[in-house]
Amino acid sequence: MSTKSSRRISLSAIGLTLVGIGLCATGFAGNYGLRPADDEATWWGIVAGIGFATTFIGVMKIWLDLSIAAMANDPGGANKRERLQAQRAWQLWTFPLIAVVLLAIAVDPLLAFLSTGTNGLKLSDVSRIAMPVLYAWIVPMIVMGWDAYSKQNRRFLDDELSQSLRARAVTTGFVVLMIGVTAAFGLGLLKPELGVAAMLFALTLGGVTTGIRFAWLYREAGRDA
């Protein structure tokens, strides 16, 4: 791993954390002195909630950057292979859980969008709706080995066991995605806005299933060994 690449990744994680802290501070400051029932108080509470989620994601990414970079700089061998693969499995437990949390956060702005359209839709609302979809892509990318760390450590993470687990995990995720998209299509025929809402759930659950399935299979393979 080059110093330049590692530094760029760490700076992006730090930037995400700082943005999250800023949103938290803004939300709490804006909410100060308002009654909980006020619409404005609800809005500032949402800002604080987004900030908390963003901060959590940023901190997790900093930790992952540092731990994986330390592994990458350690001399090679079977021990390094096991640690990198265990780290990947840990990511594939954690990132799907974050995706589910972000999906829950996205429900309110999604329902507001479906009922009122783009009128009054704010950039923060768009971000909340888009975040689960982003993680729906990130998790399968880790499984497939398309992320930066997997490419840099391909000889440790692309062994025969990983290829077998990857095929099984992607197959399971594809089945879940097809079922979800089919259900979204059926709902869309009845009521288009329901189809759009269901599509968000289908995309997120397809990605989440792929990651969790891979992590579970890795855990079972470790038990068998």
Tab-separated table of C-alpha atoms in Angstrom:
chain	number	residue	atom	x	y	z
A	1	MET	CA	0.000	0.000	0.000
A	2	SER	CA	1.464	3.328	-0.964
A	3	THR	CA	1.688	6.138	1.577
A	4	LYS	CA	-0.203	8.440	-0.770
A	5	SER	CA	-3.112	6.004	-1.180
A	6	SER	CA	-3.294	5.283	2.562
A	7	ARG	CA	-3.235	8.999	3.370
A	8	ARG	CA	-6.009	9.762	0.897
A	9	ILE	CA	-8.268	7.092	2.363
A	10	SER	CA	-7.597	8.248	5.931
A	11	LEU	CA	-8.305	11.870	5.054
A	12	SER	CA	-11.650	10.929	3.508
A	13	ALA	CA	-12.576	9.069	6.695
A	14	ILE	CA	-11.481	11.978	8.872
A	15	GLY	CA	-13.446	14.382	6.679
A	16	LEU	CA	-16.572	12.225	7.023
A	17	THR	CA	-16.152	12.206	10.800
A	18	LEU	CA	-15.716	15.968	10.983
A	19	VAL	CA	-18.795	16.546	8.816
A	20	GLY	CA	-20.779	14.272	11.111
A	21	ILE	CA	-19.604	16.093	14.229
A	22	GLY	CA	-20.496	19.401	12.575
A	23	LEU	CA	-24.002	18.175	11.757
A	24	CYS	CA	-24.466	16.920	15.325
A	25	ALA	CA	-23.389	20.265	16.752
A	26	THR	CA	-25.619	22.143	14.300
A	27	GLY	CA	-28.615	19.980	15.131
A	28	PHE	CA	-28.222	20.336	18.891
A	29	ALA	CA	-27.571	24.077	18.641
A	30	GLY	CA	-30.605	24.630	16.405
A	31	ASN	CA	-32.790	22.565	18.726
A	32	TYR	CA	-31.766	24.512	21.813
A	33	GLY	CA	-34.739	26.219	23.486
A	34	LEU	CA	-37.353	24.689	21.170
A	35	ARG	CA	-40.205	22.477	22.319
A	36	PRO	CA	-40.031	18.834	21.140
A	37	ALA	CA	-43.429	19.151	19.463
A	38	ASP	CA	-42.294	21.986	17.183
A	39	ASP	CA	-41.749	21.117	13.527
A	40	GLU	CA	-38.504	23.069	13.603
A	41	ALA	CA	-37.299	21.026	16.575
A	42	THR	CA	-38.064	17.838	14.627
A	43	TRP	CA	-36.026	19.113	11.688
A	44	TRP	CA	-33.023	19.950	13.890
A	45	GLY	CA	-33.330	16.547	15.534
A	46	ILE	CA	-33.138	14.912	12.124
A	47	VAL	CA	-29.979	16.911	11.354
A	48	ALA	CA	-28.440	15.728	14.623
A	49	GLY	CA	-29.421	12.133	13.828
A	50	ILE	CA	-27.805	12.291	10.398
A	51	GLY	CA	-24.719	13.775	12.020
A	52	PHE	CA	-24.527	10.949	14.531
A	53	ALA	CA	-24.825	8.308	11.809
A	54	THR	CA	-22.210	10.073	9.662
A	55	THR	CA	-19.830	10.355	12.617
A	56	PHE	CA	-20.243	6.669	13.393
A	57	ILE	CA	-19.503	5.687	9.811
A	58	GLY	CA	-16.465	7.985	9.696
A	59	VAL	CA	-15.026	6.626	12.943
A	60	MET	CA	-15.557	3.053	11.769
A	61	LYS	CA	-13.796	3.832	8.501
A	62	ILE	CA	-10.826	5.411	10.314
A	63	TRP	CA	-10.513	2.296	12.454
A	64	LEU	CA	-10.719	0.036	9.424
A	65	ASP	CA	-8.194	2.153	7.493
A	66	LEU	CA	-5.660	2.008	10.316
A	67	SER	CA	-6.095	-1.667	11.142
A	68	ILE	CA	-6.001	-2.877	7.539
A	69	ALA	CA	-3.048	-0.612	6.712
A	70	ALA	CA	-1.166	-2.104	9.661
A	71	MET	CA	-1.877	-5.599	8.379
A	72	ALA	CA	-0.784	-4.678	4.872
A	73	ASN	CA	2.587	-3.463	6.187
A	74	ASP	CA	3.160	-6.636	8.173
A	75	PRO	CA	5.358	-9.292	6.505
A	76	GLY	CA	3.389	-11.820	4.469
A	77	GLY	CA	2.525	-15.398	5.265
A	78	ALA	CA	-0.341	-17.540	6.500
A	79	ASN	CA	-0.805	-15.405	9.612
A	80	LYS	CA	-1.337	-12.277	7.526
A	81	ARG	CA	-3.745	-14.139	5.246
A	82	GLU	CA	-5.872	-15.219	8.212
A	83	ARG	CA	-5.920	-11.734	9.713
A	84	LEU	CA	-6.864	-10.022	6.456
A	85	GLN	CA	-9.617	-12.538	5.783
A	86	ALA	CA	-10.921	-12.172	9.338
A	87	GLN	CA	-10.900	-8.399	8.872
A	88	ARG	CA	-12.905	-8.746	5.660
A	89	ALA	CA	-15.424	-10.981	7.430
A	90	TRP	CA	-15.716	-8.399	10.196
A	91	GLN	CA	-16.438	-5.705	7.605
A	92	LEU	CA	-19.122	-7.919	6.086
A	93	TRP	CA	-20.843	-8.232	9.452
A	94	THR	CA	-20.569	-4.512	10.262
A	95	PHE	CA	-21.366	-2.770	6.970
A	96	PRO	CA	-24.683	-4.615	6.444
A	97	LEU	CA	-25.775	-3.585	9.948
A	98	ILE	CA	-24.939	0.033	9.091
A	99	ALA	CA	-26.926	-0.332	5.868
A	100	VAL	CA	-29.990	-1.538	7.809
A	101	VAL	CA	-29.688	1.430	10.213
A	102	LEU	CA	-29.411	3.814	7.272
A	103	LEU	CA	-32.445	2.165	5.668
A	104	ALA	CA	-34.457	2.876	8.819
A	105	ILE	CA	-33.269	6.492	8.766
A	106	ALA	CA	-34.310	6.789	5.103
A	107	VAL	CA	-37.928	5.711	5.645
A	108	ASP	CA	-39.294	9.099	6.787
A	109	PRO	CA	-37.849	11.203	3.934
A	110	LEU	CA	-38.807	8.485	1.452
A	111	LEU	CA	-42.426	8.541	2.622
A	112	ALA	CA	-42.403	12.345	2.504
A	113	PHE	CA	-41.048	12.244	-1.044
A	114	LEU	CA	-43.685	9.736	-2.153
A	115	SER	CA	-46.506	11.830	-0.698
A	116	THR	CA	-45.401	15.330	-1.748
A	117	GLY	CA	-42.947	14.735	-4.608
A	118	THR	CA	-39.862	16.900	-4.916
A	119	ASN	CA	-41.651	19.913	-3.396
A	120	GLY	CA	-39.864	20.776	-0.175
A	121	LEU	CA	-37.365	17.919	-0.553
A	122	LYS	CA	-34.039	19.014	0.939
A	123	LEU	CA	-30.511	17.903	0.130
A	124	SER	CA	-30.286	16.187	3.518
A	125	ASP	CA	-33.408	14.172	2.648
A	126	VAL	CA	-31.879	13.083	-0.650
A	127	SER	CA	-28.715	12.040	1.197
A	128	ARG	CA	-30.687	9.982	3.701
A	129	ILE	CA	-32.519	8.184	0.895
A	130	ALA	CA	-29.312	7.577	-1.083
A	131	MET	CA	-27.131	6.237	1.764
A	132	PRO	CA	-28.727	2.747	1.959
A	133	VAL	CA	-28.298	2.374	-1.802
A	134	LEU	CA	-24.634	3.365	-1.482
A	135	TYR	CA	-24.052	0.666	1.120
A	136	ALA	CA	-26.046	-1.776	-0.981
A	137	TRP	CA	-23.233	-1.343	-3.528
A	138	ILE	CA	-20.302	-1.222	-1.088
A	139	VAL	CA	-21.025	-4.572	0.576
A	140	PRO	CA	-21.084	-6.671	-2.655
A	141	MET	CA	-17.986	-4.804	-3.865
A	142	ILE	CA	-16.120	-6.043	-0.770
A	143	VAL	CA	-17.419	-9.564	-1.370
A	144	MET	CA	-16.294	-9.465	-5.010
A	145	GLY	CA	-12.881	-8.047	-4.086
A	146	TRP	CA	-13.388	-4.807	-6.017
A	147	ASP	CA	-12.588	-2.426	-3.150
A	148	ALA	CA	-9.139	-0.825	-2.799
A	149	TYR	CA	-7.928	-3.010	0.087
A	150	SER	CA	-8.942	-6.258	-1.595
A	151	LYS	CA	-7.128	-5.272	-4.785
A	152	GLN	CA	-3.996	-4.329	-2.875
A	153	ASN	CA	-4.031	-7.633	-0.973
A	154	ARG	CA	-5.419	-9.857	-3.719
A	155	ARG	CA	-2.911	-12.660	-3.156
A	156	PHE	CA	-4.142	-12.996	0.441
A	157	LEU	CA	-7.862	-12.466	-0.134
A	158	ASP	CA	-8.510	-14.209	-3.446
A	159	ASP	CA	-7.691	-17.792	-2.534
A	160	GLU	CA	-9.704	-20.880	-3.423
A	161	LEU	CA	-11.834	-20.737	-0.268
A	162	SER	CA	-12.744	-17.085	-0.865
A	163	GLN	CA	-13.750	-17.823	-4.449
A	164	SER	CA	-16.036	-20.624	-3.304
A	165	LEU	CA	-17.637	-18.528	-0.542
A	166	ARG	CA	-18.000	-15.589	-2.930
A	167	ALA	CA	-19.924	-17.666	-5.474
A	168	ARG	CA	-22.341	-18.955	-2.841
A	169	ALA	CA	-22.836	-15.536	-1.234
A	170	VAL	CA	-23.441	-13.756	-4.532
A	171	THR	CA	-25.923	-16.437	-5.590
A	172	THR	CA	-27.898	-15.977	-2.365
A	173	GLY	CA	-27.814	-12.186	-2.689
A	174	PHE	CA	-28.947	-12.391	-6.310
A	175	VAL	CA	-31.926	-14.568	-5.382
A	176	VAL	CA	-32.959	-12.117	-2.629
A	177	LEU	CA	-32.520	-9.189	-5.023
A	178	MET	CA	-34.646	-10.865	-7.706
A	179	ILE	CA	-37.400	-11.648	-5.217
A	180	GLY	CA	-37.323	-8.082	-3.918
A	181	VAL	CA	-37.345	-6.492	-7.367
A	182	THR	CA	-40.179	-8.794	-8.471
A	183	ALA	CA	-42.196	-7.768	-5.410
A	184	ALA	CA	-41.414	-4.107	-6.113
A	185	PHE	CA	-42.573	-4.542	-9.704
A	186	GLY	CA	-45.863	-6.063	-8.551
A	187	LEU	CA	-46.432	-3.267	-6.044
A	188	GLY	CA	-45.532	-0.714	-8.706
A	189	LEU	CA	-48.282	-2.031	-10.965
A	190	LEU	CA	-50.791	-1.490	-8.183
A	191	LYS	CA	-49.376	1.784	-6.898
A	192	PRO	CA	-46.196	3.255	-8.419
A	193	GLU	CA	-45.018	4.958	-5.216
A	194	LEU	CA	-45.137	1.655	-3.351
A	195	GLY	CA	-42.961	0.127	-6.062
A	196	VAL	CA	-40.360	2.881	-5.619
A	197	ALA	CA	-40.337	2.401	-1.842
A	198	ALA	CA	-40.032	-1.372	-2.207
A	199	MET	CA	-37.117	-0.931	-4.623
A	200	LEU	CA	-35.082	0.792	-1.899
A	201	PHE	CA	-35.706	-2.148	0.423
A	202	ALA	CA	-34.922	-4.684	-2.318
A	203	LEU	CA	-31.577	-3.079	-3.199
A	204	THR	CA	-30.517	-2.762	0.426
A	205	LEU	CA	-31.555	-6.277	1.401
A	206	GLY	CA	-29.856	-7.758	-1.671
A	207	GLY	CA	-26.542	-6.157	-0.735
A	208	VAL	CA	-26.934	-6.924	2.979
A	209	THR	CA	-27.727	-10.584	2.292
A	210	THR	CA	-24.633	-10.986	0.113
A	211	GLY	CA	-22.339	-9.633	2.818
A	212	ILE	CA	-23.864	-11.499	5.743
A	213	ARG	CA	-23.983	-14.748	3.765
A	214	PHE	CA	-20.266	-14.490	2.976
A	215	ALA	CA	-19.377	-13.671	6.606
A	216	TRP	CA	-21.517	-16.561	7.862
A	217	LEU	CA	-19.966	-19.037	5.432
A	218	TYR	CA	-16.482	-17.868	6.451
A	219	ARG	CA	-17.401	-18.418	10.099
A	220	GLU	CA	-18.671	-21.921	9.372
A	221	ALA	CA	-15.563	-22.726	7.338
A	222	GLY	CA	-13.419	-21.670	10.291
A	223	ARG	CA	-15.363	-23.990	12.581
A	224	ASP	CA	-14.914	-26.917	10.201
A	225	ALA	CA	-11.173	-26.241	10.025
